[in-house]
PDB file of C-alpha atoms in Angstrom:
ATOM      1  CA  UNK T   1     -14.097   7.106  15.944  1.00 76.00           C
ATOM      2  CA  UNK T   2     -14.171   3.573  17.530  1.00 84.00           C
ATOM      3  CA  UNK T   3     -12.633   2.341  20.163  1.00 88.00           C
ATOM      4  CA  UNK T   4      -9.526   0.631  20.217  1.00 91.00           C
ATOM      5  CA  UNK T   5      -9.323  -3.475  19.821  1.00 95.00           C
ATOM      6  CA  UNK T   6      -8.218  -4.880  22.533  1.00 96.00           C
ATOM      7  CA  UNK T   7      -4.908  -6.653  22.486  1.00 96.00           C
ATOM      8  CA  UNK T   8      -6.279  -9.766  22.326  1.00 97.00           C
ATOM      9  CA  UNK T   9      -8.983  -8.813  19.394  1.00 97.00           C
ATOM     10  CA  UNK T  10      -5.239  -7.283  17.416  1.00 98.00           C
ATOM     11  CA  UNK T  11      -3.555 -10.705  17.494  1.00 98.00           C
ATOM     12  CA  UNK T  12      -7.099 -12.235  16.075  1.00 98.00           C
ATOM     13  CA  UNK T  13      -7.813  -9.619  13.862  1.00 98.00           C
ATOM     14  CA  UNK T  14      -4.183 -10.534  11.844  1.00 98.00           C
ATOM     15  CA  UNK T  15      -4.866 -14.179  12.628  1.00 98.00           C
ATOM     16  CA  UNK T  16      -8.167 -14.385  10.750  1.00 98.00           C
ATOM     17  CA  UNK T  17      -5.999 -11.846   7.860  1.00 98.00           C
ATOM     18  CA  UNK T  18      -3.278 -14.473   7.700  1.00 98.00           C
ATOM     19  CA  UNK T  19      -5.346 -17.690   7.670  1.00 98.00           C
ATOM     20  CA  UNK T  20      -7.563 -16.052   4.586  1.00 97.00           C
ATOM     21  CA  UNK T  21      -4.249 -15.042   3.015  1.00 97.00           C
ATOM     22  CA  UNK T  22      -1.335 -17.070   4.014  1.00 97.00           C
ATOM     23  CA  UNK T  23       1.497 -15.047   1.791  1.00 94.00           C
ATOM     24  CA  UNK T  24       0.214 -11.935   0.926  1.00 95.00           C
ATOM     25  CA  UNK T  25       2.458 -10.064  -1.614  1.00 93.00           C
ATOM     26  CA  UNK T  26       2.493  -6.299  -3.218  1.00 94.00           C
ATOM     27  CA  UNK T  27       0.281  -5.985  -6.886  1.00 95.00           C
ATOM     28  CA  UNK T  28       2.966  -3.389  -8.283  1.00 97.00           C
ATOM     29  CA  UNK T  29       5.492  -5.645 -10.644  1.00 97.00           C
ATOM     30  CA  UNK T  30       8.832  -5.550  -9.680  1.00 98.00           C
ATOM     31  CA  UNK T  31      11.946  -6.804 -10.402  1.00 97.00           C
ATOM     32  CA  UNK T  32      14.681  -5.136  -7.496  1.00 98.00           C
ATOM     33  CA  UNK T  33      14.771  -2.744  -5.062  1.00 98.00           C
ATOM     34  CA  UNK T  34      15.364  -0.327  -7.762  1.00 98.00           C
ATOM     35  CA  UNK T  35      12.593  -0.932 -10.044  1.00 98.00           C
ATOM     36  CA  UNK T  36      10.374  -1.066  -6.635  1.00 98.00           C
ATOM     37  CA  UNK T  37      11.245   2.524  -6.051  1.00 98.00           C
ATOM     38  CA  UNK T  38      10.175   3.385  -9.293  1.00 98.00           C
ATOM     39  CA  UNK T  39       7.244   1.477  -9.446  1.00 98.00           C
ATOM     40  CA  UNK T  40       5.888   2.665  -6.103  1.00 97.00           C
ATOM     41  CA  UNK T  41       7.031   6.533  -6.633  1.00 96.00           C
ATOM     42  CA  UNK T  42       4.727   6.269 -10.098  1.00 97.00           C
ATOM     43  CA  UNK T  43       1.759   4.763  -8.474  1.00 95.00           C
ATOM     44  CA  UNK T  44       0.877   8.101  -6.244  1.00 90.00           C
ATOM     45  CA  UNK T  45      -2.618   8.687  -7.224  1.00 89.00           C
ATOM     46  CA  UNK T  46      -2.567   5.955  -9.563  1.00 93.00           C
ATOM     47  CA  UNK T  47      -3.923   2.158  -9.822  1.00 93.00           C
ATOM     48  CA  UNK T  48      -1.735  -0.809  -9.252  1.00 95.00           C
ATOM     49  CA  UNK T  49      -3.008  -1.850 -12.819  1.00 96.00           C
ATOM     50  CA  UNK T  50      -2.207   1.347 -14.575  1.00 97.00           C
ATOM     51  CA  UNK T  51       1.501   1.483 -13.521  1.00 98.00           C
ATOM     52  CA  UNK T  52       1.660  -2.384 -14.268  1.00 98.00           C
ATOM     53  CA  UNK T  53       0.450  -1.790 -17.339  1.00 98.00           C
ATOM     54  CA  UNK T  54       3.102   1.133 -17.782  1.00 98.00           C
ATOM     55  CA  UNK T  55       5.927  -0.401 -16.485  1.00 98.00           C
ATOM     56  CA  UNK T  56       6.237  -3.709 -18.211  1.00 98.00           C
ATOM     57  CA  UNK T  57       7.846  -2.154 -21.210  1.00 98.00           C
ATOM     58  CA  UNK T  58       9.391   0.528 -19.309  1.00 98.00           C
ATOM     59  CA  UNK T  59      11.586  -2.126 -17.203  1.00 98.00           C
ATOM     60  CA  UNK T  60      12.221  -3.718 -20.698  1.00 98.00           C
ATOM     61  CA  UNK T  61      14.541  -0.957 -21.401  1.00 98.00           C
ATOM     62  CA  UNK T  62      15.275   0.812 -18.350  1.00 98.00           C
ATOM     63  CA  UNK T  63      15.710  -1.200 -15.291  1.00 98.00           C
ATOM     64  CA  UNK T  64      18.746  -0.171 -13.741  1.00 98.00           C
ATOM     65  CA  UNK T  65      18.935   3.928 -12.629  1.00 98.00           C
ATOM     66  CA  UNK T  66      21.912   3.965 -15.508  1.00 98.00           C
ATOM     67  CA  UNK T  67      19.642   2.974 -17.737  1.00 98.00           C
ATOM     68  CA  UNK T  68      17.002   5.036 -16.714  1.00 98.00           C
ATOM     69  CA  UNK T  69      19.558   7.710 -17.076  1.00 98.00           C
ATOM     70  CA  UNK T  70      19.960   6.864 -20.626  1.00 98.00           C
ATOM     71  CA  UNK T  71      16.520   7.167 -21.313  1.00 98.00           C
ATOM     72  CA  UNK T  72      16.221  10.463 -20.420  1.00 97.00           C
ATOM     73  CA  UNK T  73      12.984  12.198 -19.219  1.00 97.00           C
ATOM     74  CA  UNK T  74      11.277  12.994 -22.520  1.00 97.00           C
ATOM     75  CA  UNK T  75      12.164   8.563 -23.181  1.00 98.00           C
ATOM     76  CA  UNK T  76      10.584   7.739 -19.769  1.00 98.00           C
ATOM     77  CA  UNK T  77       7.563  10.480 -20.572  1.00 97.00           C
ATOM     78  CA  UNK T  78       6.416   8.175 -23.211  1.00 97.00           C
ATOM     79  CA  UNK T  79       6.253   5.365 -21.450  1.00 98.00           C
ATOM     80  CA  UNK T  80       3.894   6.839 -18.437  1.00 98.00           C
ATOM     81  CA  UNK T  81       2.066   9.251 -19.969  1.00 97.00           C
ATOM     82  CA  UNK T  82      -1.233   7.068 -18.935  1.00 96.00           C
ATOM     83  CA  UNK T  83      -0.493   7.651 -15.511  1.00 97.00           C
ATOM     84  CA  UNK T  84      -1.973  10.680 -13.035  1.00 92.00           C
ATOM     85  CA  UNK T  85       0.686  13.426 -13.107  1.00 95.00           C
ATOM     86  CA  UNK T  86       3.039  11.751 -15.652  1.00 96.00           C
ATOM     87  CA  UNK T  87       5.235  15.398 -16.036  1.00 96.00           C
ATOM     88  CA  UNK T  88       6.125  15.248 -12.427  1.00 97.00           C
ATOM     89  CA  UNK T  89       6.889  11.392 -12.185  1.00 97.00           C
ATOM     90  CA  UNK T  90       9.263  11.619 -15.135  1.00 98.00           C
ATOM     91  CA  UNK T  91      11.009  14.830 -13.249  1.00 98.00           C
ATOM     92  CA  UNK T  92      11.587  12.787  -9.790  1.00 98.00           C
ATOM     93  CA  UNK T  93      12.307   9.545 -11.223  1.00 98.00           C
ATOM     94  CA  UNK T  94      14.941  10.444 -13.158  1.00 98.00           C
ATOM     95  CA  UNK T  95      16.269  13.277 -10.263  1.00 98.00           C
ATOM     96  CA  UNK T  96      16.216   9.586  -7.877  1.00 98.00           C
ATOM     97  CA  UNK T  97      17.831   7.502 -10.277  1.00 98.00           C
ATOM     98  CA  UNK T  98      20.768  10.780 -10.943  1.00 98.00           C
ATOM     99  CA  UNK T  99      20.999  10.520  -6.775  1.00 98.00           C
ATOM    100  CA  UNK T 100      20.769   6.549  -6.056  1.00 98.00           C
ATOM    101  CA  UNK T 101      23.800   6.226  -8.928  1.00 98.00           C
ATOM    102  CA  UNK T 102      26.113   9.691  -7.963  1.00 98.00           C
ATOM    103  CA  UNK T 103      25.459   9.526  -4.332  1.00 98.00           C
ATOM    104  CA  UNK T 104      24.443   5.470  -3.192  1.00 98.00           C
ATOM    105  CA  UNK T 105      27.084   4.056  -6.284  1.00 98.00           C
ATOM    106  CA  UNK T 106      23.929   2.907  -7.917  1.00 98.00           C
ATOM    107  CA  UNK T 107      22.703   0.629  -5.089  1.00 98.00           C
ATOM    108  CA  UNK T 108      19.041   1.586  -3.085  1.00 98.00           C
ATOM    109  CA  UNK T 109      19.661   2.651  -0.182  1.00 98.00           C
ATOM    110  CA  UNK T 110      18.039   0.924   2.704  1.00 97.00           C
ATOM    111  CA  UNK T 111      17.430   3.184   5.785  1.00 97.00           C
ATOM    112  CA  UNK T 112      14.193   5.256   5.867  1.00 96.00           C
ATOM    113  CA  UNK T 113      16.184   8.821   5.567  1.00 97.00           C
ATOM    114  CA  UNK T 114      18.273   8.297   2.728  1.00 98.00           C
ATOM    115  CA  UNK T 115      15.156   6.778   0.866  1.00 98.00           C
ATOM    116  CA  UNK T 116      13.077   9.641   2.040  1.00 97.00           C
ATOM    117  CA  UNK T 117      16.363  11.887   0.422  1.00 97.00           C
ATOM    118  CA  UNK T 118      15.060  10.497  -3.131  1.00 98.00           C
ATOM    119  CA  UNK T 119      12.760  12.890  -5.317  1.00 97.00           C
ATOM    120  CA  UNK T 120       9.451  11.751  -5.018  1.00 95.00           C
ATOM    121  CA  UNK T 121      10.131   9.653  -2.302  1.00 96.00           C
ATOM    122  CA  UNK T 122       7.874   9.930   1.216  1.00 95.00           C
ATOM    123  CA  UNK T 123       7.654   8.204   4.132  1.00 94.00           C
ATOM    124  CA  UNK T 124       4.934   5.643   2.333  1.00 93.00           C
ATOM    125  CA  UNK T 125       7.498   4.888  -0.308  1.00 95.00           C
ATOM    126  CA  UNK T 126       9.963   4.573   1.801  1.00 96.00           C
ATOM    127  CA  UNK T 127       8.557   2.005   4.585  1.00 95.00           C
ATOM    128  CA  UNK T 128       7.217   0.264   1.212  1.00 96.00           C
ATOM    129  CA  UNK T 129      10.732  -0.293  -0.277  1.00 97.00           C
ATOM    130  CA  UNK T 130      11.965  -1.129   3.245  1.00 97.00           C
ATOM    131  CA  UNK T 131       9.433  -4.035   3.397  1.00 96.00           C
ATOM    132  CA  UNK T 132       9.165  -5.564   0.147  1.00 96.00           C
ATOM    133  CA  UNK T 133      12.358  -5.266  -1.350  1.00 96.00           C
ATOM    134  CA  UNK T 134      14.211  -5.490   2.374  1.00 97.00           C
ATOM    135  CA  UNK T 135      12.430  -6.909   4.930  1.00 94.00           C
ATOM    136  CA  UNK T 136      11.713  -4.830   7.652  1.00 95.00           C
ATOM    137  CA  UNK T 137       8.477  -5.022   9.064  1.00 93.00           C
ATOM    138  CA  UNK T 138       7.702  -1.432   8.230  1.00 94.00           C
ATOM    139  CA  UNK T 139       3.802  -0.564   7.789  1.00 94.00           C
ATOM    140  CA  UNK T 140       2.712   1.971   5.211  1.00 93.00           C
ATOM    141  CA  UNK T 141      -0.255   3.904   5.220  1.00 94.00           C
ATOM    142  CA  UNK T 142      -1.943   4.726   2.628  1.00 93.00           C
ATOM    143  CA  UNK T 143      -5.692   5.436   1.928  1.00 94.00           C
ATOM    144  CA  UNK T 144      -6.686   2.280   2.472  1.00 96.00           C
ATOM    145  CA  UNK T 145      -4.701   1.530   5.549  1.00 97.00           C
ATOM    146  CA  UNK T 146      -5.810   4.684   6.705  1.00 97.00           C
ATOM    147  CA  UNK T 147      -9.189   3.727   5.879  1.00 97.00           C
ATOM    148  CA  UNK T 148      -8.655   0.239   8.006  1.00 98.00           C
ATOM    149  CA  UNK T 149      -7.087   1.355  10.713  1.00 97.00           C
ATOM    150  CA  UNK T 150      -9.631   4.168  11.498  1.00 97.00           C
ATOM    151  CA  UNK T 151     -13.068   2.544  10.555  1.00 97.00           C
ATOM    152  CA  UNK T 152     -12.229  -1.149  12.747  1.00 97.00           C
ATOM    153  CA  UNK T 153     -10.611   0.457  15.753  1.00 97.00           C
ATOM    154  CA  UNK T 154      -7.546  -1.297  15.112  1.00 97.00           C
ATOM    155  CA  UNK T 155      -5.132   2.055  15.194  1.00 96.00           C
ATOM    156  CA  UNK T 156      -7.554   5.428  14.983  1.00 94.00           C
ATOM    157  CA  UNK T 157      -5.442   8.307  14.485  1.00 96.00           C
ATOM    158  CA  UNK T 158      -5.719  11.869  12.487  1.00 95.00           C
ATOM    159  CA  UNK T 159      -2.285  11.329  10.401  1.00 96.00           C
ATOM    160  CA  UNK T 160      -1.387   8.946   8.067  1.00 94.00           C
ATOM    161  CA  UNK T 161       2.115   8.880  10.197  1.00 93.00           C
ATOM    162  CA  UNK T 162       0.591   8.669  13.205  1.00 96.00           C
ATOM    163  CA  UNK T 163      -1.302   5.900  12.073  1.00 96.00           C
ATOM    164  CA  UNK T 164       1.808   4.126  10.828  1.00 94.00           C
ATOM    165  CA  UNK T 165       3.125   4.261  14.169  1.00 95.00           C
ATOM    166  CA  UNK T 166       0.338   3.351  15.579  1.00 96.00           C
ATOM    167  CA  UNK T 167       0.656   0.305  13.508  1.00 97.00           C
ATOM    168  CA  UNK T 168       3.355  -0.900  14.399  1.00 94.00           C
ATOM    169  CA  UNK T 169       3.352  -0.700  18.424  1.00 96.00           C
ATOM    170  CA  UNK T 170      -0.006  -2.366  18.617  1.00 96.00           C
ATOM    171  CA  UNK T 171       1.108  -4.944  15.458  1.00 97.00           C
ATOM    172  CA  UNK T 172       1.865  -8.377  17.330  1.00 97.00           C
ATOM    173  CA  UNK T 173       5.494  -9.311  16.237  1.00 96.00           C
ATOM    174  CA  UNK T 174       4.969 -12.178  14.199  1.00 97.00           C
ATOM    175  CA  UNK T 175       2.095 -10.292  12.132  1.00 97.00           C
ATOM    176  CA  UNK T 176       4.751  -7.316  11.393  1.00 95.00           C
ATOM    177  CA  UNK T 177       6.046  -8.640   8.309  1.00 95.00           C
ATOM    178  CA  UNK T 178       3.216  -8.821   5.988  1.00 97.00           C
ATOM    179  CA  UNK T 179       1.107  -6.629   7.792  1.00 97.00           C
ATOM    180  CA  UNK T 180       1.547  -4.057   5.127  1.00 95.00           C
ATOM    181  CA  UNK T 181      -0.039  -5.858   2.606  1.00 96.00           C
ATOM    182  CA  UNK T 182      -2.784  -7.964   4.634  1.00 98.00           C
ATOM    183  CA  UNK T 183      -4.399  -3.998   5.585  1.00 98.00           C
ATOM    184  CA  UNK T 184      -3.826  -2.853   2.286  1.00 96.00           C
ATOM    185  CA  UNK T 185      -5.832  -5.312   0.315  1.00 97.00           C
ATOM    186  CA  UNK T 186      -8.707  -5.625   2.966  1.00 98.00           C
ATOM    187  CA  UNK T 187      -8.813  -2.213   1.923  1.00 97.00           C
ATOM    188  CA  UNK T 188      -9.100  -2.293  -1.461  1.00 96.00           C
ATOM    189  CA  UNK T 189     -11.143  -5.635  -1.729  1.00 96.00           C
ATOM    190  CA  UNK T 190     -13.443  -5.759   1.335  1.00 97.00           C
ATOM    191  CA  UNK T 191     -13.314  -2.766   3.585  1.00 98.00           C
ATOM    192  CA  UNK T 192     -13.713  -0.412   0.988  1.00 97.00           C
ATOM    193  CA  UNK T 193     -14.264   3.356   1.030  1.00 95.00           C
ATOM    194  CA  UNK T 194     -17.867   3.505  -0.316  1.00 93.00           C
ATOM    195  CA  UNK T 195     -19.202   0.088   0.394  1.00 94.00           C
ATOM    196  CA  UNK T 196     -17.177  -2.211   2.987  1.00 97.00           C
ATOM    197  CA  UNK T 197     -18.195  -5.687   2.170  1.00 97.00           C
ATOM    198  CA  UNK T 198     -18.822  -6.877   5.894  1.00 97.00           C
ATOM    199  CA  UNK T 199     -21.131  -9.376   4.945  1.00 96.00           C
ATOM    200  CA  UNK T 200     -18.116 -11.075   3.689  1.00 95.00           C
ATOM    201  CA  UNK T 201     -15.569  -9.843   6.432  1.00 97.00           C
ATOM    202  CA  UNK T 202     -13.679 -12.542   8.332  1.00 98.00           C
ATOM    203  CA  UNK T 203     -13.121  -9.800  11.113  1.00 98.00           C
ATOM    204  CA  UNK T 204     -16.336  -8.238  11.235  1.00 97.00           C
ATOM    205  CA  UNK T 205     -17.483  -9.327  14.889  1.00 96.00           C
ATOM    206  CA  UNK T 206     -14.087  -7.606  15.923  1.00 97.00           C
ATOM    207  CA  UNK T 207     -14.501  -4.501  14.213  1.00 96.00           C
ATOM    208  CA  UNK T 208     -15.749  -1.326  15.766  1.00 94.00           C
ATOM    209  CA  UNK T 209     -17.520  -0.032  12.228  1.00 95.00           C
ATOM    210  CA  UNK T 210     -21.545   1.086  13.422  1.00 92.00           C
ATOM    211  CA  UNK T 211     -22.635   1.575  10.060  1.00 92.00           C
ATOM    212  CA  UNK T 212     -21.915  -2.328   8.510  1.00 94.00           C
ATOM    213  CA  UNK T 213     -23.248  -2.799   5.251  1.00 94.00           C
ATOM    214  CA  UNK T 214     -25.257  -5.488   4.797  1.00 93.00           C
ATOM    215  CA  UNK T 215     -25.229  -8.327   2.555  1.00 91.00           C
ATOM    216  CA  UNK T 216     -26.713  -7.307  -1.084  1.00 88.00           C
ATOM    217  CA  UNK T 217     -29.845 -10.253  -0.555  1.00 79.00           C
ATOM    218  CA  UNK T 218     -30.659  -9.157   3.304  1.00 52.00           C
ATOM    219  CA  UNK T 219     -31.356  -5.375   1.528  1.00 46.00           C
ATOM    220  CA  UNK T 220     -33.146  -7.023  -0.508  1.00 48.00           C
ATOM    221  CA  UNK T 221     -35.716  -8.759   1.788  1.00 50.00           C
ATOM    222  CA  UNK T 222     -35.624  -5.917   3.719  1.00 48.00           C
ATOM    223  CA  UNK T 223     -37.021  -4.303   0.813  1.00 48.00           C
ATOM    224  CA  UNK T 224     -39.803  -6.334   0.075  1.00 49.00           C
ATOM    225  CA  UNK T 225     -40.718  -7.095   3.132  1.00 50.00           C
ATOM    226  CA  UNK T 226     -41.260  -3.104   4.040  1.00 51.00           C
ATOM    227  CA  UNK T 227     -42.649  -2.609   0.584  1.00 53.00           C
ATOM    228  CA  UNK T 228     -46.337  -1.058   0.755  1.00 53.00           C
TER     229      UNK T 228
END
């Protein structure tokens, strides 16, 4: 495990994330709080682009939890039956949308506990409604947060939760906001799982990675140049 960035190498390490990606925003189509729970409960263990891809029609028909309601869970089985563990999904989002309209008068709740009340609904859904659809400058982990966090130095810890809160006591203020979504698609674009792209990493003189990877041409040369 490396060692932590110093403060100073934080605040550059989300200054050099910002400057290469000014508004960063969430992949997962939305269109309200609502439709962001759904959308974010579905994509456990699934792509970005296969709940996109599922949801576009779904919202068509069923974008309020009434309507959802409506729908039923054999109606909303049809629609997400591409997605990883489609039986469950249809169970929860439908038990969520049965709670947000009998208990919350058909309005998402805000606060982390009652969204964490929701079937289906953990701490990493929660903290990503609380962001994107509310603006608090909540920070979920997920694998490639996780990943992030743990490989640069930036906020090593065992748990994804203790990561999280990690995150957000060493997170400068005026990074906190988009935070979220500047970690989570460093992850999955550069700093990824099997092959981090640090030839191409506008923090990779901060981070505390040993093994970087490094760029395609230099393996190359290396190559040849060690060739018998």
């Amino acid at each position: 495990m490396p060692r932590p960035l110093p403060k100073a190498a934080v605040a550059e390490f989300y200054r050099r994330l910002r400057d290469a990606l000014p508004e960063p925003k969430t992949e997962l189509d939305f269109r309200s709080p609502y439709t962001l729970v759904v959308a974010v409960a579905l994509s456990a263990q699934a792509t970005d682009v296969s709940v996109n891809k599922a949801t576009r029609p779904l919202f068509e028909v069923a974008d309020t939890p009434e309507k959802m309601l409506a729908l039923g869970e054999e109606g909303l089985a049809s629609y997400i039956r591409t997605i990883g563990l489609w039986r469950n999904k249809a169970k929860n989002v439908i038990a969520l949308s049965r709670m947000i309209v009998e208990e919350f008068g058909g309005e998402v709740p805000t606060s982390r506990e009652d969204l964490m009340r929701l079937p289906g609904v953990g701490r990493k859904t929660a903290d990503v409604v609380r962001n994107v659809a509310f603006g608090h400058p909540t920070i979920a982990v997920d694998t490639h947060i996780f990943r992030v966090a743990n490989r640069t130095g930036l906020a090593a810890a065992k748990t994804a939760d203790a990561v999280s809160d990690r995150l957000v006591r060493r997170t400068p203020p005026e990074y906190a906001y988009s935070a979220h979504h500047w970690l989570i698609l460093h992850g999955r674009y550069t700093c990824k799982a099997r092959r981090p792209e640090c030839w191409s990493c506008v923090v990779e003189d901060l981070c505390g990675y040993k093994d970087k990877t490094p760029a395609p041409q230099t393996a190359s040369k290396t190559a040849e140049e060690t060739a018998p």
